[in-house]
PDB file of C-alpha atoms in Angstrom:
ATOM      1  CA  GLN A 293       7.664  18.603 -17.651  1.00 77.00           C
ATOM      2  CA  VAL A 294       8.397  14.994 -16.710  1.00 88.00           C
ATOM      3  CA  GLN A 295      11.539  12.994 -17.475  1.00 92.00           C
ATOM      4  CA  LEU A 296      11.611   9.189 -17.422  1.00 94.00           C
ATOM      5  CA  VAL A 297      14.673   6.924 -17.392  1.00 96.00           C
ATOM      6  CA  GLU A 298      14.397   3.124 -17.673  1.00 97.00           C
ATOM      7  CA  SER A 299      16.988   0.642 -16.455  1.00 97.00           C
ATOM      8  CA  GLY A 300      17.343  -3.046 -15.636  1.00 97.00           C
ATOM      9  CA  GLY A 301      17.169  -4.595 -19.093  1.00 97.00           C
ATOM     10  CA  GLY A 302      19.502  -7.374 -20.136  1.00 98.00           C
ATOM     11  CA  LEU A 303      19.852 -11.001 -21.214  1.00 98.00           C
ATOM     12  CA  VAL A 304      17.756 -13.646 -19.480  1.00 98.00           C
ATOM     13  CA  GLN A 305      17.031 -17.316 -20.201  1.00 97.00           C
ATOM     14  CA  ALA A 306      13.525 -18.428 -21.073  1.00 98.00           C
ATOM     15  CA  GLY A 307      11.625 -19.092 -17.865  1.00 98.00           C
ATOM     16  CA  GLY A 308      13.743 -16.614 -15.941  1.00 98.00           C
ATOM     17  CA  SER A 309      12.942 -13.275 -14.345  1.00 98.00           C
ATOM     18  CA  LEU A 310      13.969  -9.657 -14.749  1.00 98.00           C
ATOM     19  CA  ARG A 311      13.047  -6.425 -12.972  1.00 98.00           C
ATOM     20  CA  LEU A 312      12.879  -3.118 -14.810  1.00 98.00           C
ATOM     21  CA  SER A 313      12.971   0.291 -13.130  1.00 98.00           C
ATOM     22  CA  CYS A 314      11.761   3.709 -14.228  1.00 97.00           C
ATOM     23  CA  ALA A 315      12.995   6.829 -12.447  1.00 95.00           C
ATOM     24  CA  VAL A 316      10.683   9.845 -12.626  1.00 91.00           C
ATOM     25  CA  SER A 317      11.982  13.410 -12.325  1.00 90.00           C
ATOM     26  CA  GLY A 318      10.841  16.948 -13.060  1.00 83.00           C
ATOM     27  CA  ARG A 319       7.275  18.023 -12.445  1.00 71.00           C
ATOM     28  CA  THR A 320       5.298  15.817 -10.103  1.00 65.00           C
ATOM     29  CA  PHE A 321       1.608  15.051 -10.471  1.00 60.00           C
ATOM     30  CA  SER A 322      -0.805  14.281  -7.678  1.00 58.00           C
ATOM     31  CA  THR A 323      -3.045  12.293 -10.003  1.00 56.00           C
ATOM     32  CA  TYR A 324      -1.820  10.656 -13.205  1.00 82.00           C
ATOM     33  CA  THR A 325      -1.228   7.298 -14.878  1.00 91.00           C
ATOM     34  CA  MET A 326       2.011   5.556 -15.808  1.00 93.00           C
ATOM     35  CA  GLY A 327       2.606   2.535 -17.986  1.00 95.00           C
ATOM     36  CA  TRP A 328       5.020   0.138 -19.629  1.00 98.00           C
ATOM     37  CA  PHE A 329       5.157  -0.574 -23.364  1.00 98.00           C
ATOM     38  CA  ARG A 330       7.398  -2.835 -25.418  1.00 98.00           C
ATOM     39  CA  GLN A 331       8.454  -3.066 -29.052  1.00 98.00           C
ATOM     40  CA  ALA A 332      10.006  -6.010 -30.877  1.00 97.00           C
ATOM     41  CA  PRO A 333      11.868  -5.592 -34.194  1.00 91.00           C
ATOM     42  CA  GLY A 334       9.434  -5.100 -37.060  1.00 94.00           C
ATOM     43  CA  LYS A 335       6.423  -4.825 -34.753  1.00 96.00           C
ATOM     44  CA  GLU A 336       4.309  -1.996 -33.381  1.00 96.00           C
ATOM     45  CA  ARG A 337       4.861  -0.749 -29.860  1.00 96.00           C
ATOM     46  CA  GLU A 338       2.378  -2.564 -27.620  1.00 97.00           C
ATOM     47  CA  PHE A 339       0.879  -1.998 -24.214  1.00 97.00           C
ATOM     48  CA  VAL A 340       2.180  -4.105 -21.330  1.00 98.00           C
ATOM     49  CA  ALA A 341       0.879  -2.664 -18.044  1.00 97.00           C
ATOM     50  CA  ALA A 342      -0.343   0.555 -16.427  1.00 96.00           C
ATOM     51  CA  ILE A 343      -0.807   1.901 -12.915  1.00 94.00           C
ATOM     52  CA  ARG A 344      -2.673   4.826 -11.389  1.00 91.00           C
ATOM     53  CA  TRP A 345      -0.005   6.654  -9.420  1.00 86.00           C
ATOM     54  CA  THR A 346      -2.029   7.754  -6.426  1.00 84.00           C
ATOM     55  CA  VAL A 347      -4.242   4.760  -5.676  1.00 86.00           C
ATOM     56  CA  GLY A 348      -2.148   1.991  -7.235  1.00 90.00           C
ATOM     57  CA  SER A 349      -4.816   0.429  -9.464  1.00 93.00           C
ATOM     58  CA  THR A 350      -3.140  -1.795 -12.056  1.00 95.00           C
ATOM     59  CA  TYR A 351      -3.972  -2.932 -15.586  1.00 95.00           C
ATOM     60  CA  TYR A 352      -2.284  -5.631 -17.673  1.00 97.00           C
ATOM     61  CA  ALA A 353      -2.204  -6.864 -21.225  1.00 97.00           C
ATOM     62  CA  GLU A 354      -3.657 -10.355 -21.437  1.00 97.00           C
ATOM     63  CA  SER A 355      -0.346 -11.729 -22.697  1.00 97.00           C
ATOM     64  CA  VAL A 356       1.457 -10.822 -19.450  1.00 98.00           C
ATOM     65  CA  ARG A 357      -1.289 -11.141 -16.864  1.00 97.00           C
ATOM     66  CA  GLY A 358      -0.213 -13.404 -14.021  1.00 98.00           C
ATOM     67  CA  ARG A 359       3.474 -13.214 -15.003  1.00 98.00           C
ATOM     68  CA  PHE A 360       4.288  -9.480 -14.783  1.00 98.00           C
ATOM     69  CA  THR A 361       3.707  -7.122 -11.863  1.00 98.00           C
ATOM     70  CA  ILE A 362       3.736  -3.322 -12.103  1.00 98.00           C
ATOM     71  CA  SER A 363       4.368  -1.312  -8.940  1.00 97.00           C
ATOM     72  CA  ARG A 364       5.484   2.113  -7.777  1.00 94.00           C
ATOM     73  CA  ASP A 365       6.772   4.037  -4.777  1.00 92.00           C
ATOM     74  CA  ASN A 366       5.493   7.584  -5.141  1.00 85.00           C
ATOM     75  CA  ALA A 367       7.696   8.784  -2.276  1.00 87.00           C
ATOM     76  CA  LYS A 368      10.769   7.646  -4.243  1.00 91.00           C
ATOM     77  CA  ASN A 369       9.374   8.596  -7.669  1.00 90.00           C
ATOM     78  CA  THR A 370      10.150   5.147  -9.025  1.00 94.00           C
ATOM     79  CA  MET A 371       8.139   2.569 -10.960  1.00 95.00           C
ATOM     80  CA  TRP A 372       9.047  -1.107 -11.505  1.00 98.00           C
ATOM     81  CA  LEU A 373       8.021  -3.939 -13.770  1.00 98.00           C
ATOM     82  CA  GLN A 374       8.721  -7.390 -12.322  1.00 98.00           C
ATOM     83  CA  MET A 375       8.772  -9.918 -15.157  1.00 98.00           C
ATOM     84  CA  ASN A 376       8.577 -13.647 -14.384  1.00 98.00           C
ATOM     85  CA  SER A 377       8.369 -16.750 -16.587  1.00 98.00           C
ATOM     86  CA  LEU A 378       9.806 -14.851 -19.535  1.00 98.00           C
ATOM     87  CA  ASN A 379       9.416 -16.331 -23.012  1.00 97.00           C
ATOM     88  CA  TYR A 380      10.660 -15.433 -26.486  1.00 96.00           C
ATOM     89  CA  GLU A 381       7.603 -13.255 -27.185  1.00 96.00           C
ATOM     90  CA  ASP A 382       8.566 -11.003 -24.260  1.00 98.00           C
ATOM     91  CA  ALA A 383      11.803  -9.851 -25.918  1.00 98.00           C
ATOM     92  CA  GLY A 384      12.090  -6.273 -27.129  1.00 98.00           C
ATOM     93  CA  VAL A 385      12.742  -2.718 -26.038  1.00 98.00           C
ATOM     94  CA  TYR A 386      10.712  -1.741 -22.987  1.00 98.00           C
ATOM     95  CA  TYR A 387       9.610   1.857 -22.447  1.00 98.00           C
ATOM     96  CA  CYS A 388       8.062   3.561 -19.453  1.00 96.00           C
ATOM     97  CA  ALA A 389       5.506   6.273 -20.142  1.00 95.00           C
ATOM     98  CA  ALA A 390       3.350   8.795 -18.281  1.00 93.00           C
ATOM     99  CA  ARG A 391       0.160  10.724 -18.974  1.00 89.00           C
ATOM    100  CA  ASN A 392      -1.701  13.490 -17.197  1.00 84.00           C
ATOM    101  CA  GLY A 393      -5.096  11.818 -17.251  1.00 80.00           C
ATOM    102  CA  ILE A 394      -6.432   9.389 -14.677  1.00 75.00           C
ATOM    103  CA  LEU A 395      -8.105   6.958 -17.078  1.00 78.00           C
ATOM    104  CA  ALA A 396      -6.306   3.756 -17.982  1.00 76.00           C
ATOM    105  CA  GLN A 397      -5.014   3.880 -21.574  1.00 85.00           C
ATOM    106  CA  THR A 398      -3.434   1.190 -23.739  1.00 91.00           C
ATOM    107  CA  THR A 399      -2.409   3.187 -26.834  1.00 92.00           C
ATOM    108  CA  THR A 400       0.863   5.071 -27.276  1.00 93.00           C
ATOM    109  CA  SER A 401      -0.850   8.255 -28.495  1.00 93.00           C
ATOM    110  CA  LYS A 402      -2.524   8.747 -25.118  1.00 92.00           C
ATOM    111  CA  TYR A 403       0.773   9.149 -23.244  1.00 93.00           C
ATOM    112  CA  ASP A 404       2.607  12.458 -22.924  1.00 91.00           C
ATOM    113  CA  TYR A 405       6.103  11.459 -21.763  1.00 93.00           C
ATOM    114  CA  TRP A 406       8.438   8.595 -22.691  1.00 95.00           C
ATOM    115  CA  GLY A 407      11.733   7.149 -21.552  1.00 97.00           C
ATOM    116  CA  GLN A 408      14.540   6.132 -23.908  1.00 97.00           C
ATOM    117  CA  GLY A 409      13.905   2.395 -23.578  1.00 98.00           C
ATOM    118  CA  THR A 410      15.809  -0.583 -22.191  1.00 98.00           C
ATOM    119  CA  GLN A 411      16.536  -3.805 -24.106  1.00 98.00           C
ATOM    120  CA  VAL A 412      15.264  -7.184 -22.902  1.00 98.00           C
ATOM    121  CA  THR A 413      16.691 -10.263 -24.632  1.00 98.00           C
ATOM    122  CA  VAL A 414      15.438 -13.806 -23.978  1.00 97.00           C
ATOM    123  CA  SER A 415      17.781 -16.701 -24.786  1.00 96.00           C
ATOM    124  CA  SER A 416      17.606 -20.519 -25.193  1.00 85.00           C
TER     125      SER A 416
END
């Protein structure tokens, strides 16, 4: 059983930066994958980024590649999403997620655990 808690959301101006955190507790896995998803009002939840916990391999949606960076510290059981050059299309509720498998996945149905979400609002 894994519990995930996101934090760090808020209001940011277009072109600005924000850093989201995800604290992981409960059962620990030696090999698994974690990811970030986001959902805007009236839209489906979409994949943002993923990382293999043990080796640190990363995967990004094309829309955020080069602007967002996913990272983790497995000793501290924490994952981050550094978001730079934010635009209006980046706004929404961001969720961290985890799955038991080692393969990179981009669909919500492939993930086993979810956080409650944190709101990101982009102004101007």
